[in-house]
PDB file of C-alpha atoms and ligand atoms in Angstrom:
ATOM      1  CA  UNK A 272       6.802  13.815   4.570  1.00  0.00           C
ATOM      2  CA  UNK A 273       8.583  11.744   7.362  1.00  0.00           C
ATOM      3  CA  UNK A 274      11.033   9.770   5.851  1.00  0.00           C
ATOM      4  CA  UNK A 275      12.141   6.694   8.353  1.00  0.00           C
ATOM      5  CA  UNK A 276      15.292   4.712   7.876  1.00  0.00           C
ATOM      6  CA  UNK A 277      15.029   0.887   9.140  1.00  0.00           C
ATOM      7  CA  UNK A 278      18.338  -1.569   9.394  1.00  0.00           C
ATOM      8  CA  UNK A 279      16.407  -4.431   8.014  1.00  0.00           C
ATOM      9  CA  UNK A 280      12.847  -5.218   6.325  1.00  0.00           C
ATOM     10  CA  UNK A 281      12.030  -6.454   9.706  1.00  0.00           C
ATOM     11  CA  UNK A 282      12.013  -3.471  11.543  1.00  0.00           C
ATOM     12  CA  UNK A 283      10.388  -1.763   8.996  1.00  0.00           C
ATOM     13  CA  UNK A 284       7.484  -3.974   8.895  1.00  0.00           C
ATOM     14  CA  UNK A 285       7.439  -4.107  12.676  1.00  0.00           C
ATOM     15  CA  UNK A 286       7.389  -0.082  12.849  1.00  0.00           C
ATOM     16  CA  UNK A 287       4.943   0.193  10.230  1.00  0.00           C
ATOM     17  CA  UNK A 288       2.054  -2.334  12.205  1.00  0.00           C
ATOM     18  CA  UNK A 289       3.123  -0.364  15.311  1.00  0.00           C
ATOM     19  CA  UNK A 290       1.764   2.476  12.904  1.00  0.00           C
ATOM     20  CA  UNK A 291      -1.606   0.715  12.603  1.00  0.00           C
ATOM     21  CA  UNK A 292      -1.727  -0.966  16.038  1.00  0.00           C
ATOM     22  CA  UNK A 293      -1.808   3.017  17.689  1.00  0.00           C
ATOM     23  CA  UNK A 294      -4.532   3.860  15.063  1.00  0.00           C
ATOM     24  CA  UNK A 295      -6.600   0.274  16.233  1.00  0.00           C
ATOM     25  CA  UNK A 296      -6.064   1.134  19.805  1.00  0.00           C
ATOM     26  CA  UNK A 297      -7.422   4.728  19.338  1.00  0.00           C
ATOM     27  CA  UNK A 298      -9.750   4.204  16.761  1.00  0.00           C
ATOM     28  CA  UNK A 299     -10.645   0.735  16.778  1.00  0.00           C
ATOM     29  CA  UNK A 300     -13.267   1.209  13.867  1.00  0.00           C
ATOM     30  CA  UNK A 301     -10.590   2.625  11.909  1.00  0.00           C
ATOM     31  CA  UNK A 302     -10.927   2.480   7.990  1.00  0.00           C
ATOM     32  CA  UNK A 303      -7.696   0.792   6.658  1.00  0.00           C
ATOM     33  CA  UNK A 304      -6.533   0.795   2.624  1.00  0.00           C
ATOM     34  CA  UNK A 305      -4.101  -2.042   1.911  1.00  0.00           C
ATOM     35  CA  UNK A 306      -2.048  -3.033  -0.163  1.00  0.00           C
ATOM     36  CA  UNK A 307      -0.955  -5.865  -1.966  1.00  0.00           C
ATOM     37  CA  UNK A 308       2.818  -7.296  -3.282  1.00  0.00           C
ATOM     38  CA  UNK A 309       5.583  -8.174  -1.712  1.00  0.00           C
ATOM     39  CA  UNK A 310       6.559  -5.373   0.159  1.00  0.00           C
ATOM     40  CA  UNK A 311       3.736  -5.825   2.723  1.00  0.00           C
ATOM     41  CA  UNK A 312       4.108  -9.329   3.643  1.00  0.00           C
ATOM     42  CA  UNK A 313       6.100  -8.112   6.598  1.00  0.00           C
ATOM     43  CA  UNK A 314       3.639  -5.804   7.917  1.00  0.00           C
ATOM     44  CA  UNK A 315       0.827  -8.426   7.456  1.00  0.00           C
ATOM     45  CA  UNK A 316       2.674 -11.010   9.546  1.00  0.00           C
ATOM     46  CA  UNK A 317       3.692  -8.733  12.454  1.00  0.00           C
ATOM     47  CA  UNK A 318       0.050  -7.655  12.476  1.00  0.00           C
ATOM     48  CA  UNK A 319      -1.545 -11.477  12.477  1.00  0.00           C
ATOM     49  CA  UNK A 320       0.746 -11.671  15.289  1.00  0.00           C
ATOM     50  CA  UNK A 321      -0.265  -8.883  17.508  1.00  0.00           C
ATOM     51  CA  UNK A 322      -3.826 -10.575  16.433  1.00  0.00           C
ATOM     52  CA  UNK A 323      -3.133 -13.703  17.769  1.00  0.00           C
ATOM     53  CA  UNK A 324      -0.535 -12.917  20.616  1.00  0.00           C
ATOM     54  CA  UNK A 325      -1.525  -9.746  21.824  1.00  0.00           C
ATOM     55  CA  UNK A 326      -4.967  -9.488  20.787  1.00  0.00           C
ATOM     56  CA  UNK A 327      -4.867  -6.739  18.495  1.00  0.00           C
ATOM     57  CA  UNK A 328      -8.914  -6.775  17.459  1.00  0.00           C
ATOM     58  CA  UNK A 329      -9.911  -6.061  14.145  1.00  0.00           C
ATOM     59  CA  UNK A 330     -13.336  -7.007  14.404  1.00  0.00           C
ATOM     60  CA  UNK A 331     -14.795  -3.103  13.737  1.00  0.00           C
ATOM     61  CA  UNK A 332     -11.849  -2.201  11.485  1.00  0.00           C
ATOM     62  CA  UNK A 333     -12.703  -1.570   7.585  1.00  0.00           C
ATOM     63  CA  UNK A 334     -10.463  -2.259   4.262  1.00  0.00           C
ATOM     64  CA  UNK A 335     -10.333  -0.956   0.591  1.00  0.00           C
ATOM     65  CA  UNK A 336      -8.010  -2.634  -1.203  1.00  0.00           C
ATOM     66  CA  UNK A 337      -6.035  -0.501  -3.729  1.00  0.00           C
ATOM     67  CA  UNK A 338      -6.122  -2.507  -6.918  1.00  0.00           C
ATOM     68  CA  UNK A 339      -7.057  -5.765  -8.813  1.00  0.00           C
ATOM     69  CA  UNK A 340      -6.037  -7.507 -12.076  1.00  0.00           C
ATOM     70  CA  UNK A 341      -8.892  -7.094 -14.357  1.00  0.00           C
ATOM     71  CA  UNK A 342      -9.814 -11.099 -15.506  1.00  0.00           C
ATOM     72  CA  UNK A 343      -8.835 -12.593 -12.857  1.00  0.00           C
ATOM     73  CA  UNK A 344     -11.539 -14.045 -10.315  1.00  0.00           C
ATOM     74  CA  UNK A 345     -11.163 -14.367  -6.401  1.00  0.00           C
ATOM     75  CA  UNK A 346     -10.057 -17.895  -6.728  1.00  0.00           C
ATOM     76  CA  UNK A 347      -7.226 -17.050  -8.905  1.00  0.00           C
ATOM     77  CA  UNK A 348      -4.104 -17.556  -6.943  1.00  0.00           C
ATOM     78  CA  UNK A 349      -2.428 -14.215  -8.152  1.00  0.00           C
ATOM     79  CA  UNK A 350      -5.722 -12.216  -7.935  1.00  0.00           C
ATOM     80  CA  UNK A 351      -5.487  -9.780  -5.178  1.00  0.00           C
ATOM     81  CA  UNK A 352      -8.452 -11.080  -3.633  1.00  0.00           C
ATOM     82  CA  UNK A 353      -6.427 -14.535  -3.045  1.00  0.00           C
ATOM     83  CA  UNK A 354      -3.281 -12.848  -1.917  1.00  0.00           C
ATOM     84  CA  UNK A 355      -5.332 -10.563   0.674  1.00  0.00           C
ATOM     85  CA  UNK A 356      -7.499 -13.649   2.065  1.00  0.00           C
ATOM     86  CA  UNK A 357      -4.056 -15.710   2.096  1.00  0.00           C
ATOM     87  CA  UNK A 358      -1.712 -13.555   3.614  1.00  0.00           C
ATOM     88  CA  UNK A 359      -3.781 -11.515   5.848  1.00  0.00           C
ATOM     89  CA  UNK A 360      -8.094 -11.803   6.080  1.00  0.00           C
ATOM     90  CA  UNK A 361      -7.795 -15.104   6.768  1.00  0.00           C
ATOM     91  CA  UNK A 362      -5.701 -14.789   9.940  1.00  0.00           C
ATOM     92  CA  UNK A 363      -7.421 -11.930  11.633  1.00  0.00           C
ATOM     93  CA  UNK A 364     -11.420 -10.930  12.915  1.00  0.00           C
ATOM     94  CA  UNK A 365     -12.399  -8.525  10.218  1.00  0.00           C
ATOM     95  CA  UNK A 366     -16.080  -9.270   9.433  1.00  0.00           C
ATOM     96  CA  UNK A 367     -16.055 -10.259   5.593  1.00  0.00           C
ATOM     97  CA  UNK A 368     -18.905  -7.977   4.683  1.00  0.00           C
ATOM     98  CA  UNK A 369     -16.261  -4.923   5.746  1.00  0.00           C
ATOM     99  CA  UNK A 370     -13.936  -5.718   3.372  1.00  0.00           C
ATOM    100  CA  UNK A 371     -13.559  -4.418   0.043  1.00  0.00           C
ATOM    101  CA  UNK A 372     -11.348  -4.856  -3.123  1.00  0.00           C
ATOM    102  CA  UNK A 373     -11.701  -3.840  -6.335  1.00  0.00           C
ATOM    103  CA  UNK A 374     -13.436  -6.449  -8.524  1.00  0.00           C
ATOM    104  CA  UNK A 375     -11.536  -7.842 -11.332  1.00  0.00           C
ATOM    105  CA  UNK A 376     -14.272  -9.952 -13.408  1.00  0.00           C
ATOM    106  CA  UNK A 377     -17.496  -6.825 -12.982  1.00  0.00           C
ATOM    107  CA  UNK A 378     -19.699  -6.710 -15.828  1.00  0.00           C
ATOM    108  CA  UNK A 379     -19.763  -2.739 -15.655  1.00  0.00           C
ATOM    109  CA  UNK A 380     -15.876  -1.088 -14.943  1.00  0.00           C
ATOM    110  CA  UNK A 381     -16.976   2.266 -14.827  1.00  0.00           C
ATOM    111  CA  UNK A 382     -20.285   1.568 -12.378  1.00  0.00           C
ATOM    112  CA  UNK A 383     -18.251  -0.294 -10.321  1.00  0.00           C
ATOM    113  CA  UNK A 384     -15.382   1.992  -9.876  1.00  0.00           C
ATOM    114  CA  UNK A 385     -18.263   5.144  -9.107  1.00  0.00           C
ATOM    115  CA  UNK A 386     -19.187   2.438  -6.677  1.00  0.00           C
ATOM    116  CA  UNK A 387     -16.169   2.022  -5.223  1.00  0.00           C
ATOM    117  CA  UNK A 388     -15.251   5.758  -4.557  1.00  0.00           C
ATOM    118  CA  UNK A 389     -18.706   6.600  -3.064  1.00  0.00           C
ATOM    119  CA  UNK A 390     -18.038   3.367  -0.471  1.00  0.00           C
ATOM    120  CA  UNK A 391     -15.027   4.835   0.675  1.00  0.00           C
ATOM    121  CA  UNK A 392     -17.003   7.724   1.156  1.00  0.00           C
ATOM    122  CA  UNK A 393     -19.951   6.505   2.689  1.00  0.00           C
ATOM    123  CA  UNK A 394     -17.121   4.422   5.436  1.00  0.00           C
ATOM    124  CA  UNK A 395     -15.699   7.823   6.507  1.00  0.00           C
ATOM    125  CA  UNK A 396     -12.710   8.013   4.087  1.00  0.00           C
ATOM    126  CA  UNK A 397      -9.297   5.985   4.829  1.00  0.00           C
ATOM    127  CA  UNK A 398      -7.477   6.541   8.242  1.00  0.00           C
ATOM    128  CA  UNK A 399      -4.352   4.630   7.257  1.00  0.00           C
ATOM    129  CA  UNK A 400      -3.262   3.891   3.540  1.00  0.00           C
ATOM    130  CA  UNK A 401      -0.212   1.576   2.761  1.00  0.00           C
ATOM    131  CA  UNK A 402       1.627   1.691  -0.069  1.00  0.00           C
ATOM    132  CA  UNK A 403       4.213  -0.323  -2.015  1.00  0.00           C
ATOM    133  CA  UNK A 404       6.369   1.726  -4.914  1.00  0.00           C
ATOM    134  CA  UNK A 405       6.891   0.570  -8.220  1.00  0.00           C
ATOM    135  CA  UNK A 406      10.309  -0.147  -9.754  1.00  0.00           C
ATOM    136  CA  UNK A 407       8.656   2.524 -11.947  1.00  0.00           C
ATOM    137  CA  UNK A 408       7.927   5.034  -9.372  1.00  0.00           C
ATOM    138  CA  UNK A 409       3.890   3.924  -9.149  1.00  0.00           C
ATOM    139  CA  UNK A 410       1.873   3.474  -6.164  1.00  0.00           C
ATOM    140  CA  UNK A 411      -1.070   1.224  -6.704  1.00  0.00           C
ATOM    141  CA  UNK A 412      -1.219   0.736 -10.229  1.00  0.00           C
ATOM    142  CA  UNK A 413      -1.120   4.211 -11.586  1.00  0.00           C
ATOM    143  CA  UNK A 414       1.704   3.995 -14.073  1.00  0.00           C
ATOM    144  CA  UNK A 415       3.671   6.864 -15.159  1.00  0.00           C
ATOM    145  CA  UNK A 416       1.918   9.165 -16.521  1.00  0.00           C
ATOM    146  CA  UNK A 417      -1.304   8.996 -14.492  1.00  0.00           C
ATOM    147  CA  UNK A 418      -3.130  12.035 -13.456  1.00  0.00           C
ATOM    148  CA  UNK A 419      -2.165  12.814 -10.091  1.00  0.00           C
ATOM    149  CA  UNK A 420      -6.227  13.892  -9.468  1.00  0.00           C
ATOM    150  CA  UNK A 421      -6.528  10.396 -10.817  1.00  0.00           C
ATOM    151  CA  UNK A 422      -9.822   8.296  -9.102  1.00  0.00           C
ATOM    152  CA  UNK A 423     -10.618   4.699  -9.242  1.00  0.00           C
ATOM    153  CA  UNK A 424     -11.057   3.600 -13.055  1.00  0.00           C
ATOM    154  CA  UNK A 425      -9.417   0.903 -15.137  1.00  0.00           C
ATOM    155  CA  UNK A 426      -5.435   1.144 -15.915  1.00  0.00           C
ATOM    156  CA  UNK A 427      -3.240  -0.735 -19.225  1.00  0.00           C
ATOM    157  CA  UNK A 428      -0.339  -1.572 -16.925  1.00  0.00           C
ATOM    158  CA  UNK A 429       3.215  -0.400 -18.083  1.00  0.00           C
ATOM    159  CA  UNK A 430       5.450  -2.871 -19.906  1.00  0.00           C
ATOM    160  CA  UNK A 431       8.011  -2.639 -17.004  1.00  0.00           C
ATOM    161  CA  UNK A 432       4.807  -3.980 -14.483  1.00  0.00           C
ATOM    162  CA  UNK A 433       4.204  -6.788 -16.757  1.00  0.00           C
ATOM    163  CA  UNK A 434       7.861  -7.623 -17.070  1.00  0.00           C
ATOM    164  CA  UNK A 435       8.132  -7.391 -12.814  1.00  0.00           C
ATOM    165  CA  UNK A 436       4.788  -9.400 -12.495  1.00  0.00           C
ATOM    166  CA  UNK A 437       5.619 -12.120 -14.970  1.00  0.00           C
ATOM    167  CA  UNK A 438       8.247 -14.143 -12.612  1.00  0.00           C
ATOM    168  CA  UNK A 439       4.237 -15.166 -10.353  1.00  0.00           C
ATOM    169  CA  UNK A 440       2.404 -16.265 -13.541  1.00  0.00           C
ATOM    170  CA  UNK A 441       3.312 -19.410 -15.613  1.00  0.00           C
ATOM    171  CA  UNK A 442       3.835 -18.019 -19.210  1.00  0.00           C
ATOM    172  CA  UNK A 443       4.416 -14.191 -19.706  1.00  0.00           C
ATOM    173  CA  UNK A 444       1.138 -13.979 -21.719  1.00  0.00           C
ATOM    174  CA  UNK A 445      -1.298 -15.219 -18.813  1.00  0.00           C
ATOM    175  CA  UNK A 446       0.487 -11.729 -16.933  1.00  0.00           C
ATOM    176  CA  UNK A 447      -3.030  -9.226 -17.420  1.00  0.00           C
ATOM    177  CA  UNK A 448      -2.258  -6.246 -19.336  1.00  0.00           C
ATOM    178  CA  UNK A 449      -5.315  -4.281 -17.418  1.00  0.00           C
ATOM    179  CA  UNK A 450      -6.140  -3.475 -13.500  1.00  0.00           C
ATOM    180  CA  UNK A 451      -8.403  -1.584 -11.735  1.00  0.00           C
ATOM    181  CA  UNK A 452      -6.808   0.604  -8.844  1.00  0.00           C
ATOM    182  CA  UNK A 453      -7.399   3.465  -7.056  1.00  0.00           C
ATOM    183  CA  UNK A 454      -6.524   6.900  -8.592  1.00  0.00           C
ATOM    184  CA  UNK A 455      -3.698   9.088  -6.873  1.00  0.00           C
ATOM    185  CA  UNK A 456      -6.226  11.324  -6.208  1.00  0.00           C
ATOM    186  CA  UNK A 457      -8.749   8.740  -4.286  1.00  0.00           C
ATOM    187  CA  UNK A 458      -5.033   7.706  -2.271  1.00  0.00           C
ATOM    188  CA  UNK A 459      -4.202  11.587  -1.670  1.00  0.00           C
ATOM    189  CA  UNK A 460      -7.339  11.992   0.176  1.00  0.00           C
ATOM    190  CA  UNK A 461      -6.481   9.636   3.073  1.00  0.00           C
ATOM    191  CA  UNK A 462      -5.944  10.982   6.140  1.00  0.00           C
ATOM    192  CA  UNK A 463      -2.325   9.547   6.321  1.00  0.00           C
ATOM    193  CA  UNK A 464      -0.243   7.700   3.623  1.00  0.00           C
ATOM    194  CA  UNK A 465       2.322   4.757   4.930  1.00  0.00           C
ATOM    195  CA  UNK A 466       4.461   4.036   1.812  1.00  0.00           C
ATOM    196  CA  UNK A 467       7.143   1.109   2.416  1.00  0.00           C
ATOM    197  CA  UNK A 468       9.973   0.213   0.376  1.00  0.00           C
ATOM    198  CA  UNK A 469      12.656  -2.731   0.891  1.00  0.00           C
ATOM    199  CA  UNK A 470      15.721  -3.398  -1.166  1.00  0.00           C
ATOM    200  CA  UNK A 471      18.137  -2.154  -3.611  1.00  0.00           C
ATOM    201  CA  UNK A 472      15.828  -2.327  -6.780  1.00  0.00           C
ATOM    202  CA  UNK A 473      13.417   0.470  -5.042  1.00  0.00           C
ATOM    203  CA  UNK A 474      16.365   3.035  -4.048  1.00  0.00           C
ATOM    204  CA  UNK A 475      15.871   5.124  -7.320  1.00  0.00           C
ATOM    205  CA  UNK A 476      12.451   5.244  -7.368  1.00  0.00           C
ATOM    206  CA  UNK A 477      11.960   5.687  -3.718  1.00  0.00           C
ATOM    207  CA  UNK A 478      14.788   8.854  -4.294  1.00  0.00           C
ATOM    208  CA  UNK A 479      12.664  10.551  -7.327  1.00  0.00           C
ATOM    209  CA  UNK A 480       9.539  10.507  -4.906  1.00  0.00           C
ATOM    210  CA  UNK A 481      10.451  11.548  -2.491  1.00  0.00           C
ATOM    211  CA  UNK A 482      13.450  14.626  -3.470  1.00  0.00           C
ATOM    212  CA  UNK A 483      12.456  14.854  -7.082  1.00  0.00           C
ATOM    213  CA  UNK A 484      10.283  16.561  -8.741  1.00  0.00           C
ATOM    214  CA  UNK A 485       6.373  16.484  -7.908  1.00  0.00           C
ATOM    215  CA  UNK A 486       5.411  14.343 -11.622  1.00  0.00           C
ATOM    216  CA  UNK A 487       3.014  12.446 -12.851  1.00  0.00           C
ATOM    217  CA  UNK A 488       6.117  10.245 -14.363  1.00  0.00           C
ATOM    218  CA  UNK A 489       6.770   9.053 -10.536  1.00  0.00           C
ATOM    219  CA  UNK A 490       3.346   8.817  -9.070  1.00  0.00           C
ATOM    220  CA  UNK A 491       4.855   7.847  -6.204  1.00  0.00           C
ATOM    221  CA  UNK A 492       5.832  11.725  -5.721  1.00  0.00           C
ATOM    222  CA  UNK A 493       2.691  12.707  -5.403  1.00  0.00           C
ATOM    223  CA  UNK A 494       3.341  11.697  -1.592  1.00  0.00           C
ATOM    224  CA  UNK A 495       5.029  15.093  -1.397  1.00  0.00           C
ATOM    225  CA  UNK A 496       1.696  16.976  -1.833  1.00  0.00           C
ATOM    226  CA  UNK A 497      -0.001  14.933   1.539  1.00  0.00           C
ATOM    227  CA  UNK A 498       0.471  17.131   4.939  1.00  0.00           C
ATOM    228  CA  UNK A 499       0.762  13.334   6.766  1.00  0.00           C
ATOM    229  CA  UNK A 500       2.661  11.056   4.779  1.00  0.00           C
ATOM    230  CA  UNK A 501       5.262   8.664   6.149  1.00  0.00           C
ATOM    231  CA  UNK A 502       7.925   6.859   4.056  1.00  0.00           C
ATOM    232  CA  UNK A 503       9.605   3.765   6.432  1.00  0.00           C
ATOM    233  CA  UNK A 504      12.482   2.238   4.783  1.00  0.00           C
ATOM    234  CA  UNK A 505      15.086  -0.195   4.860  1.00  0.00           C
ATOM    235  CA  UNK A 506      19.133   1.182   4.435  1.00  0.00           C
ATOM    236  CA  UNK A 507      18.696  -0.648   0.683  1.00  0.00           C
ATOM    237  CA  UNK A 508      16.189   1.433  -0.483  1.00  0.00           C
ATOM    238  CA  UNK A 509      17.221   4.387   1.134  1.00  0.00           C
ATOM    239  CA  UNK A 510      20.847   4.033  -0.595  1.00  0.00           C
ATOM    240  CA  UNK A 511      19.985   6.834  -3.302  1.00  0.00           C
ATOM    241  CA  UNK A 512      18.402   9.413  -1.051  1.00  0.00           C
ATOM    242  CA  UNK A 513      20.325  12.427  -1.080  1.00  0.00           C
ATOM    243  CA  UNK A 514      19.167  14.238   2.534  1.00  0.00           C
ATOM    244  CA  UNK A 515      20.050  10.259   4.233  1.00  0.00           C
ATOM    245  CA  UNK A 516      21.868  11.371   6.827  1.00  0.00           C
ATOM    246  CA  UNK A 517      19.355  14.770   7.495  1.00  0.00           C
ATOM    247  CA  UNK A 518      16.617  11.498   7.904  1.00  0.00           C
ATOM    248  CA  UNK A 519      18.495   9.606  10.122  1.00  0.00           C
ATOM    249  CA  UNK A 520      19.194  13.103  12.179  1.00  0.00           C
ATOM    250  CA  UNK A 521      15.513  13.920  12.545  1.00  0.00           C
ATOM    251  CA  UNK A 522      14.802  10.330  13.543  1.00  0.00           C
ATOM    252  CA  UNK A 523      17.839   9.840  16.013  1.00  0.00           C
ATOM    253  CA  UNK A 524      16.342  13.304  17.794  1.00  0.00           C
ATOM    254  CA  UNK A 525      12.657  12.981  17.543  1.00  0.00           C
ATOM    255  CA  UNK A 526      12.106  11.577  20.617  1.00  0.00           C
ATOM    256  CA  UNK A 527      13.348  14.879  22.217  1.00  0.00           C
ATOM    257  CA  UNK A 528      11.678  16.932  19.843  1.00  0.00           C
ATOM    258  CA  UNK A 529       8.809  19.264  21.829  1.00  0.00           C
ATOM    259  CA  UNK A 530       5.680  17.452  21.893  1.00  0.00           C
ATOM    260  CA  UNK A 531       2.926  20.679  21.738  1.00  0.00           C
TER     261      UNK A 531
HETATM  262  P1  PGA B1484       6.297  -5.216  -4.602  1.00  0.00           P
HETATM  263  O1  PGA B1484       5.356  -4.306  -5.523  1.00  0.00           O
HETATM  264  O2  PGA B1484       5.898  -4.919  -3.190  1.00  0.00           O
HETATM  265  O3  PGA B1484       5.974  -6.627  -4.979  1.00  0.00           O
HETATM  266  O4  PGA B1484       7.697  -4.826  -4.889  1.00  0.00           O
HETATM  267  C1  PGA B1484       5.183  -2.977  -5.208  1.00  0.00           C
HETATM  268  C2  PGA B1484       4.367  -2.262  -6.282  1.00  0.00           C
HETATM  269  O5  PGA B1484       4.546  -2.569  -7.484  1.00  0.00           O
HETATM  270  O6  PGA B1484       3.566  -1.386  -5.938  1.00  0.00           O
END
């Protein structure tokens, strides 16, 4: 795990699409799994401008999407499918028929989510996966307590999820109680993990996954089992992290570091 320390969200986001841009420029049919929330707003803006100002081409590039809010339809403002077109599709050249997110209104859960894990397959498996945490330690929407050989299947979201959700819906009963995501084990078997965290409200939980225990209790710590995961930061969020300054040493030197 590389753990990266940013001053501001800013520089985070603009480290982590430097992240992706090397990937595009070496493997410009690269198959990318995004992520939805707030976190990655910054990292989908710096991106839609290397699109648009530096020509950053997308056009062979492939998504998966981790997760979706079961009931709600692609026109639903706070469906992921909206807040993927809004926010990022929409401003870039991937070719609609490459992208994919789980569906939130299929007739058949478990066919689709079979579906879903054989056409990440079938693409070549994910280069790049970002990641948001949890308040509650989860990436995508496996809660505590998931399995961390977890695959893609349907998930009853924790109460603190609902709560944290509840401020983008109008009443808290219209919040969906169910999701389908990606397991930790479908996200474990990307090639490299990007988790980003911003703020004071993520410090603990970005702490237990990354120098706690390895738990199904903190999916998020399953990150410690990848042999290429990166964790980029901002000085919030790293507050509780007890090996800060051994971070901030590594990154300070890593330039220096032997490259072979
Ligand atoms: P956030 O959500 O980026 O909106 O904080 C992250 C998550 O719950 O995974």
């Amino acid at each position: 795990m590389e753990v990266m320390i940013y001053p501001t969200y800013e520089e985070m986001s603009r480290e982590a699409a430097r992240v992706i841009a090397d990937l595009l420029n070496t493997k410009p049919n690269a198959v990318l799994g995004m992520a939805t929330g707030s976190t990655p707003l910054g990292l989908y803006r710096e991106l839609v401008r290397m699109h648009k100002e530096e020509g950053l081409d997308f056009s062979r590039v492939t998504t998966f999407n981790l997760d979706e809010y079961v009931g709600l339809g692609p026109q639903h403002e706070q469906s992921y499918h909206w807040f993927m077109h809004e926010n990022f599709f929409k401003h870039v050249n991937i070719p609609p028929q490459h992208i994919h997110i789980p569906s939130g209104t299929t007739s058949n859960y478990h066919a689709f989510c079979e579906w879903y894990e054989k056409r990440i397959t079938e693409c070549g498996g994910i280069d790049v996966q970002i990641l948001g945490i949890g308040s509650d330690g989860h990436i995508a929407f496996n809660e505590p307590g998931s399995s961390l050989m977890s695959r893609t299947r349907l998930k009853t979201l924790a109460r603190q999820t609902i709560e944290d959700n509840a401020r983008f819906f109008a009443r808290p009963e219209d919040v969906p109680i169910y999701a389908i995501t990606m397991g930790v084990g479908t996200i474990l078997e990307a090639r490299r993990l990007l988790l980003l965290a911003n703020g004071k409200n993520k410090a603990r939980a970005v702490a237990q996954a990354v120098e706690g225990p390895v738990t199904s209790m903190i999916t998020a710590s399953a990150l410690q089992l990848h042999p290429d995961a990166l964790v980029f930061v901002d000085h919030d969020a790293a507050s509780q992290l007890q090996m800060r300054d051994y971070y901030m040493w590594i990154q300070q030197n890593k330039p220096g570091a032997p490259k072979t």
